[in-house]
Each structure stands twice: as C-alpha cells, then as structure tokens.
C-alpha cells in the first residue's frame, strides 16, 4: 500500500521504520495528516527536511480539489463537488444542525447496485474510493468551511459494504484518538442490505450506527426498486439486523424512501410494522427525491403522515427526514452527473 494517508497508525509506524526513521515520527506524521489536517509535507515543521523530501517522493498525498460548491440559502447546507487525482468527480454534503455539523460522504465513484430511484447508479460503478479519499472529504470540508465536523454519515454515492476494507480503514482513522477523534456513536453507515457484510460489521466491535435501506415491506416490491433484493431476502436482512443488535446493543435505522403509488400506502406501513416487531430499530421516512431520468413521484404529505401514524400505532420509532438544502437539493448523485455531462454550470 503506497497510500500513506490510508494507513492506520501501526501500519504507518512500519512504513516510517522502513524509511529509516524512528517509530515516534509516525505519530508526528499521523497528527499532521489526521489531526492538524496539513496536506503538504513541507509544512510539517517537526520532521527533518530530508525525511519530508523522502516522503514526498515515495508517498505522494491524495490530490483532491474542490470544483464546485452549492450553498443553500435556506439552511446553509452545502454540497461540494470534488475532483480526484484521475479526474473523477465525487459529491459530499455539509449539513448544519443544532447538535453539530454533519458531513455526508461518498464511498465509491458511481455505484453498481442499480436502485431504481437513485441517480448515483445510472452510469454504474467506476471505482472504489480509497480510505484517504473518504477521509479527505471530511478533512477538506472542515478546512474549507471552517466548521468543526462532529458527525459523519456514509450515505453519499456508492455502497460502502461493496468497498468494505477501505470503509473499515476510514472508520478506524476518523475515530482514532490521534486523529479527528469523531465519536463512533456519531457515525452512520448506510447499506442497501449486503447480508454477509452486516454480520462482519456487527463483529467489528464498533459503536457505529447501521442504517439499512429497506424501501419496501415485501420481497416482490423490493425487487422492483432494488436489484439487490434478488440476492438477499428481507427475512435474511432482518435476521442479520437482529444479530447486529445483539452484538452491538445498538439500534438499527431503516431507511424507507416513499414513492407515490409504489410503497406508500397504510397497508404497506402495516406490513412494515409487522416485519420490525420486536427489533430495536428506528424508521427514517424519506420523501423520494425525483430524478430526471425516472418518473418516480414524491408521496403526498398526507400519505407520508398516514404512513408514519400507522407505524407509531404499532409502537415503531419513526421520523420523517427533514429535507435539508431544499433549494440545492438535486437528488443524490445528480449534481455530480450533471457536472460531468456539462449540464450544471
Ligand atoms: N448504498 C447505500 C448508501 C447510499 S444511498 C444504501 O443503499 O443505503 C443513501 C440513501 O438514500 C439510501 O437509503 C438510498 O436508497 C436513498 N436514496 C437514493 N436516491 C434517492 C432518491 N432519489 N430519493 C430518496 N432517497 C434516495
């Protein structure tokens, strides 16, 4: 691995020793990169000039630059488009809440999961992001906005469990005491439901929140929205979620995007409540964000309320996701796509 910023501290120690330096230099280097957020070796003043030179030759740092920023006039929500070293574009979002600042990051360039209503998957998967490219989204946003980031959601473009190793390196570094030290409890990872990875994730010994995109109360309906449903049944997903709760003691969040006339009736809510009975969980209802390439329509406010009330009647914890940055809210992945095609100027 030649990507220094993706290395956890113990790996960095090995790399530094191989370069003929003392182990403690790794701690200094780690602190520059992950705590002080300095991305130029030449500014790392407590390292020798020779070592800095050697680092820049052997381990070039990730080159990521901001190419576009959209700021909501309503609530300050900011969407950033970043360009990676190979010219690929990714999207990240900063949301400001009373309890702190939350950043939504991408885990892949594109996505191969094929969910029907999602813009991020329209061109398929281009490549995985490295741990450092995930970290840099948070670091750059903190740097560019001057705001301290306290929460991270891995809910942007991509399927994090389809890039598991980098995801884990990212989580370990971003939560480490010698780094930004973001609390594990303030991090959420969202998956479309890759069952074996839910079991792996449960065993990691982390206190990170797991969010599962369910979007339908039956396999038949789910298959219409999410191709992954052909691979794993709702029953298998829920079994894995029960296991996650037992292992971690943490409740699972279920995301449910409401599409008019598709999955938003009271009967659907009743079926959903039946599935989730007895599971420590929370349902997040998301009014679907229409994308121009598909004709899905957002559920009426009234149906959303009825759906919510039905779940509550069955004692299921439920919230309707507050729409942040309504005025800049191109659907997930849409801005990146428009930018690439020269649509958004
Ligand atoms: N691949 C992961 C994380 C990325 S998507 C996952 O599937 O969970 C984050 C959430 O936004 C998912 O629940 C996804 O289904 C949902 N989503 C994607 N496009 C959407 C849209 N146009 N409207 C509403 N929700 C959407």
GROMACS .gro file of C-alpha atoms and ligand atoms in nm:
model
  371
    1UNK     CA    1   0.000   0.000   0.000
    2UNK     CA    2   0.167   0.321  -0.109
    3UNK     CA    3  -0.112   0.548   0.012
    4UNK     CA    4   0.022   0.680   0.339
    5UNK     CA    5  -0.295   0.860   0.442
    6UNK     CA    6  -0.498   0.538   0.428
    7UNK     CA    7  -0.269   0.369   0.682
    8UNK     CA    8  -0.373   0.323   1.043
    9UNK     CA    9  -0.106   0.427   1.293
   10UNK     CA   10   0.052   0.082   1.336
   11UNK     CA   11   0.097   0.049   0.957
   12UNK     CA   12   0.238   0.399   0.938
   13UNK     CA   13   0.493   0.305   1.205
   14UNK     CA   14   0.613   0.016   0.990
   15UNK     CA   15   0.636   0.238   0.683
   16UNK     CA   16   0.832   0.504   0.872
   17UNK     CA   17   1.074   0.247   1.015
   18UNK     CA   18   1.130   0.108   0.666
   19UNK     CA   19   1.233   0.456   0.563
   20UNK     CA   20   1.498   0.450   0.833
   21UNK     CA   21   1.321   0.684   1.075
   22UNK     CA   22   1.227   0.627   1.440
   23UNK     CA   23   0.879   0.498   1.518
   24UNK     CA   24   0.769   0.813   1.702
   25UNK     CA   25   0.798   1.005   1.375
   26UNK     CA   26   0.491   0.813   1.260
   27UNK     CA   27   0.290   0.970   1.543
   28UNK     CA   28   0.403   1.316   1.440
   29UNK     CA   29   0.321   1.247   1.079
   30UNK     CA   30  -0.018   1.098   1.170
   31UNK     CA   31  -0.102   1.403   1.376
   32UNK     CA   32  -0.014   1.639   1.089
   33UNK     CA   33  -0.233   1.446   0.848
   34UNK     CA   34  -0.529   1.343   1.059
   35UNK     CA   35  -0.544   1.594   1.344
   36UNK     CA   36  -0.393   1.918   1.216
   37UNK     CA   37  -0.514   1.850   0.861
   38UNK     CA   38  -0.194   1.958   0.688
   39UNK     CA   39  -0.160   1.804   0.344
   40UNK     CA   40   0.180   1.933   0.244
   41UNK     CA   41   0.484   1.751   0.381
   42UNK     CA   42   0.689   2.069   0.362
   43UNK     CA   43   0.475   2.232   0.629
   44UNK     CA   44   0.542   1.952   0.878
   45UNK     CA   45   0.795   2.152   1.074
   46UNK     CA   46   0.899   1.891   1.332
   47UNK     CA   47   1.015   1.645   1.063
   48UNK     CA   48   1.360   1.678   0.911
   49UNK     CA   49   1.390   1.830   0.566
   50UNK     CA   50   1.544   1.509   0.433
   51UNK     CA   51   1.256   1.298   0.568
   52UNK     CA   52   0.998   1.539   0.424
   53UNK     CA   53   1.166   1.515   0.085
   54UNK     CA   54   1.176   1.137   0.105
   55UNK     CA   55   0.805   1.131   0.195
   56UNK     CA   56   0.701   1.349  -0.094
   57UNK     CA   57   0.891   1.129  -0.339
   58UNK     CA   58   0.778   0.795  -0.201
   59UNK     CA   59   0.428   0.874  -0.081
   60UNK     CA   60   0.254   1.149  -0.276
   61UNK     CA   61  -0.054   1.268  -0.086
   62UNK     CA   62  -0.401   1.243  -0.240
   63UNK     CA   63  -0.475   1.525  -0.480
   64UNK     CA   64  -0.834   1.630  -0.430
   65UNK     CA   65  -0.970   1.969  -0.518
   66UNK     CA   66  -1.297   2.148  -0.485
   67UNK     CA   67  -1.451   2.216  -0.827
   68UNK     CA   68  -1.794   2.343  -0.734
   69UNK     CA   69  -1.991   2.442  -0.427
   70UNK     CA   70  -2.366   2.489  -0.386
   71UNK     CA   71  -2.482   2.668  -0.071
   72UNK     CA   72  -2.846   2.658   0.041
   73UNK     CA   73  -2.986   3.000   0.118
   74UNK     CA   74  -3.241   2.833   0.344
   75UNK     CA   75  -3.027   2.647   0.595
   76UNK     CA   76  -2.663   2.673   0.490
   77UNK     CA   77  -2.645   2.312   0.371
   78UNK     CA   78  -2.351   2.296   0.131
   79UNK     CA   79  -2.287   2.044  -0.144
   80UNK     CA   80  -1.929   2.010  -0.263
   81UNK     CA   81  -1.810   1.856  -0.585
   82UNK     CA   82  -1.453   1.730  -0.553
   83UNK     CA   83  -1.223   1.623  -0.833
   84UNK     CA   84  -0.995   1.325  -0.764
   85UNK     CA   85  -0.642   1.273  -0.899
   86UNK     CA   86  -0.778   1.081  -1.200
   87UNK     CA   87  -1.037   1.341  -1.296
   88UNK     CA   88  -1.331   1.157  -1.140
   89UNK     CA   89  -1.585   1.372  -0.961
   90UNK     CA   90  -1.748   1.293  -0.626
   91UNK     CA   91  -2.015   1.464  -0.417
   92UNK     CA   92  -2.012   1.539  -0.042
   93UNK     CA   93  -2.253   1.742   0.171
   94UNK     CA   94  -2.220   1.951   0.487
   95UNK     CA   95  -2.538   1.984   0.693
   96UNK     CA   96  -2.559   2.215   0.990
   97UNK     CA   97  -2.777   2.103   1.279
   98UNK     CA   98  -2.827   2.242   1.628
   99UNK     CA   99  -2.637   1.944   1.770
  100UNK     CA  100  -2.339   1.989   1.537
  101UNK     CA  101  -2.216   1.964   1.181
  102UNK     CA  102  -2.270   1.652   0.982
  103UNK     CA  103  -2.088   1.552   0.665
  104UNK     CA  104  -2.230   1.302   0.417
  105UNK     CA  105  -1.954   1.130   0.221
  106UNK     CA  106  -1.934   0.911  -0.087
  107UNK     CA  107  -1.770   0.569  -0.070
  108UNK     CA  108  -1.739   0.493  -0.442
  109UNK     CA  109  -1.730   0.673  -0.777
  110UNK     CA  110  -2.071   0.565  -0.906
  111UNK     CA  111  -2.241   0.252  -0.779
  112UNK     CA  112  -2.330  -0.091  -0.916
  113UNK     CA  113  -2.636  -0.158  -0.702
  114UNK     CA  114  -2.884  -0.027  -0.958
  115UNK     CA  115  -3.157   0.106  -0.725
  116UNK     CA  116  -3.439   0.234  -0.945
  117UNK     CA  117  -3.478   0.585  -0.799
  118UNK     CA  118  -3.112   0.668  -0.738
  119UNK     CA  119  -2.905   0.892  -0.967
  120UNK     CA  120  -2.569   0.769  -0.836
  121UNK     CA  121  -2.605   0.431  -1.003
  122UNK     CA  122  -2.714   0.541  -1.352
  123UNK     CA  123  -2.364   0.505  -1.502
  124UNK     CA  124  -2.266   0.203  -1.293
  125UNK     CA  125  -1.956   0.170  -1.075
  126UNK     CA  126  -1.641   0.345  -1.193
  127UNK     CA  127  -1.417   0.261  -0.899
  128UNK     CA  128  -1.387   0.230  -0.523
  129UNK     CA  129  -1.262   0.521  -0.317
  130UNK     CA  130  -0.956   0.469  -0.101
  131UNK     CA  131  -0.976   0.533   0.273
  132UNK     CA  132  -0.778   0.854   0.220
  133UNK     CA  133  -1.027   0.976  -0.041
  134UNK     CA  134  -1.307   0.920   0.209
  135UNK     CA  135  -1.111   1.095   0.484
  136UNK     CA  136  -1.026   1.387   0.259
  137UNK     CA  137  -1.395   1.463   0.201
  138UNK     CA  138  -1.434   1.525   0.574
  139UNK     CA  139  -1.098   1.699   0.615
  140UNK     CA  140  -1.147   1.931   0.319
  141UNK     CA  141  -1.498   2.026   0.423
  142UNK     CA  142  -1.377   2.106   0.775
  143UNK     CA  143  -1.092   2.304   0.624
  144UNK     CA  144  -1.295   2.487   0.359
  145UNK     CA  145  -1.595   2.567   0.579
  146UNK     CA  146  -1.401   2.644   0.895
  147UNK     CA  147  -1.666   2.438   1.077
  148UNK     CA  148  -1.580   2.155   1.314
  149UNK     CA  149  -1.732   1.831   1.184
  150UNK     CA  150  -1.890   1.624   1.461
  151UNK     CA  151  -2.096   1.368   1.267
  152UNK     CA  152  -2.031   1.163   0.957
  153UNK     CA  153  -2.280   0.967   0.751
  154UNK     CA  154  -2.157   0.730   0.483
  155UNK     CA  155  -2.467   0.782   0.273
  156UNK     CA  156  -2.341   0.957  -0.036
  157UNK     CA  157  -2.270   0.794  -0.370
  158UNK     CA  158  -2.176   0.427  -0.355
  159UNK     CA  159  -2.238   0.118  -0.148
  160UNK     CA  160  -1.998   0.123   0.149
  161UNK     CA  161  -2.027  -0.254   0.206
  162UNK     CA  162  -1.914  -0.302  -0.156
  163UNK     CA  163  -1.587  -0.130  -0.053
  164UNK     CA  164  -1.556  -0.287   0.290
  165UNK     CA  165  -1.182  -0.279   0.351
  166UNK     CA  166  -1.142   0.091   0.274
  167UNK     CA  167  -1.454   0.167   0.475
  168UNK     CA  168  -1.304  -0.002   0.781
  169UNK     CA  169  -0.971   0.178   0.744
  170UNK     CA  170  -1.164   0.504   0.710
  171UNK     CA  171  -1.368   0.435   1.025
  172UNK     CA  172  -1.065   0.343   1.232
  173UNK     CA  173  -0.870   0.652   1.132
  174UNK     CA  174  -1.152   0.906   1.160
  175UNK     CA  175  -1.243   0.784   1.509
  176UNK     CA  176  -0.887   0.741   1.637
  177UNK     CA  177  -0.773   0.945   1.936
  178UNK     CA  178  -0.469   1.070   1.747
  179UNK     CA  179  -0.686   1.184   1.456
  180UNK     CA  180  -1.006   1.390   1.435
  181UNK     CA  181  -1.143   1.161   1.703
  182UNK     CA  182  -1.502   1.172   1.585
  183UNK     CA  183  -1.715   0.968   1.821
  184UNK     CA  184  -1.814   0.628   1.683
  185UNK     CA  185  -2.167   0.699   1.801
  186UNK     CA  186  -2.178   0.999   1.570
  187UNK     CA  187  -2.112   0.792   1.260
  188UNK     CA  188  -2.369   0.612   1.045
  189UNK     CA  189  -2.300   0.367   0.765
  190UNK     CA  190  -2.584   0.304   0.523
  191UNK     CA  191  -2.615  -0.016   0.318
  192UNK     CA  192  -2.863  -0.146   0.064
  193UNK     CA  193  -2.850  -0.474   0.259
  194UNK     CA  194  -2.548  -0.687   0.169
  195UNK     CA  195  -2.618  -0.953   0.432
  196UNK     CA  196  -2.274  -1.116   0.485
  197UNK     CA  197  -2.120  -0.773   0.541
  198UNK     CA  198  -2.385  -0.690   0.803
  199UNK     CA  199  -2.258  -0.990   1.002
  200UNK     CA  200  -1.896  -0.882   0.950
  201UNK     CA  201  -1.978  -0.529   1.056
  202UNK     CA  202  -2.155  -0.650   1.370
  203UNK     CA  203  -1.836  -0.829   1.474
  204UNK     CA  204  -1.605  -0.528   1.433
  205UNK     CA  205  -1.655  -0.413   1.792
  206UNK     CA  206  -1.757  -0.063   1.685
  207UNK     CA  207  -2.035   0.160   1.818
  208UNK     CA  208  -2.122   0.290   1.474
  209UNK     CA  209  -2.487   0.313   1.367
  210UNK     CA  210  -2.601   0.082   1.091
  211UNK     CA  211  -2.865   0.209   0.851
  212UNK     CA  212  -3.032  -0.034   0.613
  213UNK     CA  213  -3.219   0.083   0.304
  214UNK     CA  214  -3.536  -0.123   0.306
  215UNK     CA  215  -3.783   0.081   0.098
  216UNK     CA  216  -4.043  -0.198   0.072
  217UNK     CA  217  -4.225  -0.439   0.303
  218UNK     CA  218  -4.223  -0.740   0.066
  219UNK     CA  219  -3.951  -0.900  -0.145
  220UNK     CA  220  -4.165  -0.870  -0.453
  221UNK     CA  221  -4.198  -0.493  -0.415
  222UNK     CA  222  -3.838  -0.452  -0.309
  223UNK     CA  223  -3.719  -0.627  -0.625
  224UNK     CA  224  -3.891  -0.358  -0.830
  225UNK     CA  225  -3.689  -0.087  -0.654
  226UNK     CA  226  -3.364  -0.258  -0.558
  227UNK     CA  227  -3.193  -0.532  -0.764
  228UNK     CA  228  -3.003  -0.643  -0.451
  229UNK     CA  229  -3.338  -0.787  -0.334
  230UNK     CA  230  -3.287  -1.072  -0.583
  231UNK     CA  231  -2.980  -1.170  -0.386
  232UNK     CA  232  -3.095  -1.128  -0.026
  233UNK     CA  233  -3.448  -1.158   0.110
  234UNK     CA  234  -3.595  -0.921   0.366
  235UNK     CA  235  -3.606  -1.216   0.605
  236UNK     CA  236  -3.229  -1.266   0.571
  237UNK     CA  237  -3.166  -0.894   0.616
  238UNK     CA  238  -3.375  -0.877   0.931
  239UNK     CA  239  -3.206  -1.185   1.076
  240UNK     CA  240  -2.871  -1.014   1.023
  241UNK     CA  241  -3.008  -0.697   1.185
  242UNK     CA  242  -3.123  -0.889   1.492
  243UNK     CA  243  -2.769  -1.027   1.512
  244UNK     CA  244  -2.626  -0.674   1.480
  245UNK     CA  245  -2.843  -0.551   1.769
  246UNK     CA  246  -2.742  -0.847   1.987
  247UNK     CA  247  -2.372  -0.797   1.918
  248UNK     CA  248  -2.354  -0.419   1.946
  249UNK     CA  249  -2.652  -0.324   2.162
  250UNK     CA  250  -2.723  -0.052   1.907
  251UNK     CA  251  -3.050   0.004   1.731
  252UNK     CA  252  -3.067  -0.027   1.354
  253UNK     CA  253  -3.205   0.252   1.137
  254UNK     CA  254  -3.422   0.154   0.842
  255UNK     CA  255  -3.444   0.396   0.556
  256UNK     CA  256  -3.767   0.396   0.365
  257UNK     CA  257  -3.800   0.629   0.067
  258UNK     CA  258  -4.165   0.694  -0.007
  259UNK     CA  259  -4.263   0.675  -0.372
  260UNK     CA  260  -4.615   0.778  -0.462
  261UNK     CA  261  -4.837   0.483  -0.551
  262UNK     CA  262  -4.550   0.238  -0.512
  263UNK     CA  263  -4.469   0.170  -0.146
  264UNK     CA  264  -4.655   0.440   0.049
  265UNK     CA  265  -4.996   0.300   0.147
  266UNK     CA  266  -5.117   0.239   0.500
  267UNK     CA  267  -5.125  -0.131   0.422
  268UNK     CA  268  -4.755  -0.114   0.334
  269UNK     CA  269  -4.691   0.059   0.667
  270UNK     CA  270  -4.881  -0.215   0.848
  271UNK     CA  271  -4.675  -0.484   0.675
  272UNK     CA  272  -4.355  -0.298   0.762
  273UNK     CA  273  -4.456  -0.270   1.127
  274UNK     CA  274  -4.518  -0.646   1.131
  275UNK     CA  275  -4.169  -0.713   0.999
  276UNK     CA  276  -3.995  -0.488   1.250
  277UNK     CA  277  -4.187  -0.603   1.557
  278UNK     CA  278  -3.950  -0.688   1.843
  279UNK     CA  279  -3.641  -0.541   1.675
  280UNK     CA  280  -3.458  -0.248   1.836
  281UNK     CA  281  -3.489  -0.007   1.549
  282UNK     CA  282  -3.590   0.325   1.409
  283UNK     CA  283  -3.750   0.403   1.074
  284UNK     CA  284  -3.646   0.707   0.876
  285UNK     CA  285  -3.902   0.802   0.614
  286UNK     CA  286  -3.756   0.987   0.316
  287UNK     CA  287  -3.987   1.154   0.066
  288UNK     CA  288  -3.833   1.028  -0.258
  289UNK     CA  289  -3.626   1.286  -0.439
  290UNK     CA  290  -3.740   1.268  -0.803
  291UNK     CA  291  -3.460   1.228  -1.057
  292UNK     CA  292  -3.496   1.348  -1.413
  293UNK     CA  293  -3.415   1.009  -1.568
  294UNK     CA  294  -3.703   0.829  -1.393
  295UNK     CA  295  -4.062   0.920  -1.330
  296UNK     CA  296  -4.092   0.844  -0.959
  297UNK     CA  297  -4.308   1.094  -0.776
  298UNK     CA  298  -4.282   1.201  -0.414
  299UNK     CA  299  -4.566   1.082  -0.189
  300UNK     CA  300  -4.820   1.341  -0.080
  301UNK     CA  301  -4.757   1.497   0.261
  302UNK     CA  302  -5.081   1.340   0.379
  303UNK     CA  303  -4.979   0.985   0.281
  304UNK     CA  304  -4.644   1.035   0.449
  305UNK     CA  305  -4.818   1.140   0.772
  306UNK     CA  306  -5.057   0.845   0.750
  307UNK     CA  307  -4.767   0.607   0.693
  308UNK     CA  308  -4.592   0.749   0.996
  309UNK     CA  309  -4.903   0.731   1.214
  310UNK     CA  310  -4.959   0.369   1.122
  311UNK     CA  311  -4.604   0.276   1.224
  312UNK     CA  312  -4.649   0.465   1.550
  313UNK     CA  313  -4.971   0.281   1.618
  314UNK     CA  314  -4.761  -0.035   1.622
  315UNK     CA  315  -4.501   0.128   1.852
  316UNK     CA  316  -4.235   0.159   1.585
  317UNK     CA  317  -3.998   0.454   1.631
  318UNK     CA  318  -4.027   0.671   1.324
  319UNK     CA  319  -3.920   1.011   1.194
  320UNK     CA  320  -3.969   1.188   0.864
  321UNK     CA  321  -3.633   1.304   0.734
  322UNK     CA  322  -3.606   1.678   0.741
  323UNK     CA  323  -3.525   1.800   0.394
  324UNK     CA  324  -3.202   1.994   0.412
  325UNK     CA  325  -3.091   2.230   0.140
  326UNK     CA  326  -3.424   2.210  -0.039
  327UNK     CA  327  -3.318   2.481  -0.285
  328UNK     CA  328  -2.999   2.298  -0.387
  329UNK     CA  329  -3.143   1.951  -0.347
  330UNK     CA  330  -3.063   1.787  -0.674
  331UNK     CA  331  -3.125   1.421  -0.591
  332UNK     CA  332  -2.841   1.210  -0.457
  333UNK     CA  333  -2.566   1.189  -0.718
  334UNK     CA  334  -2.743   1.413  -0.965
  335UNK     CA  335  -2.511   1.711  -0.928
  336UNK     CA  336  -2.203   1.504  -0.996
  337UNK     CA  337  -2.369   1.355  -1.303
  338UNK     CA  338  -2.482   1.693  -1.436
  339UNK     CA  339  -2.136   1.837  -1.382
  340UNK     CA  340  -1.972   1.553  -1.569
  341UNK     CA  341  -2.207   1.598  -1.862
  342UNK     CA  342  -2.156   1.971  -1.863
  343UNK     CA  343  -2.515   2.037  -1.755
  344UNK     CA  344  -2.462   2.229  -1.432
  345UNK     CA  345  -2.257   2.541  -1.476
  346LIG     N1  346  -2.572   0.246  -0.092
  346LIG     C1  347  -2.613   0.285   0.037
  346LIG     C2  348  -2.588   0.431   0.071
  346LIG     C3  349  -2.612   0.536  -0.030
  346LIG     S1  350  -2.773   0.594  -0.063
  346LIG     C4  351  -2.758   0.249   0.061
  346LIG     O1  352  -2.822   0.199  -0.030
  346LIG     O2  353  -2.804   0.266   0.172
  346LIG     C5  354  -2.837   0.665   0.084
  346LIG     C6  355  -2.988   0.652   0.094
  346LIG     O3  356  -3.055   0.739   0.001
  346LIG     C7  357  -3.037   0.512   0.063
  346LIG     O4  358  -3.140   0.478   0.153
  346LIG     C8  359  -3.092   0.528  -0.077
  346LIG     O5  360  -3.182   0.428  -0.109
  346LIG     C9  361  -3.153   0.666  -0.068
  346LIG     N2  362  -3.179   0.731  -0.196
  346LIG    C10  363  -3.107   0.727  -0.310
  346LIG     N3  364  -3.163   0.801  -0.407
  346LIG    C11  365  -3.274   0.856  -0.353
  346LIG    C12  366  -3.375   0.943  -0.401
  346LIG     N4  367  -3.374   0.987  -0.526
  346LIG     N5  368  -3.473   0.979  -0.316
  346LIG    C13  369  -3.475   0.933  -0.189
  346LIG     N6  370  -3.384   0.852  -0.137
  346LIG    C14  371  -3.284   0.812  -0.217
   0.00000   0.00000   0.00000
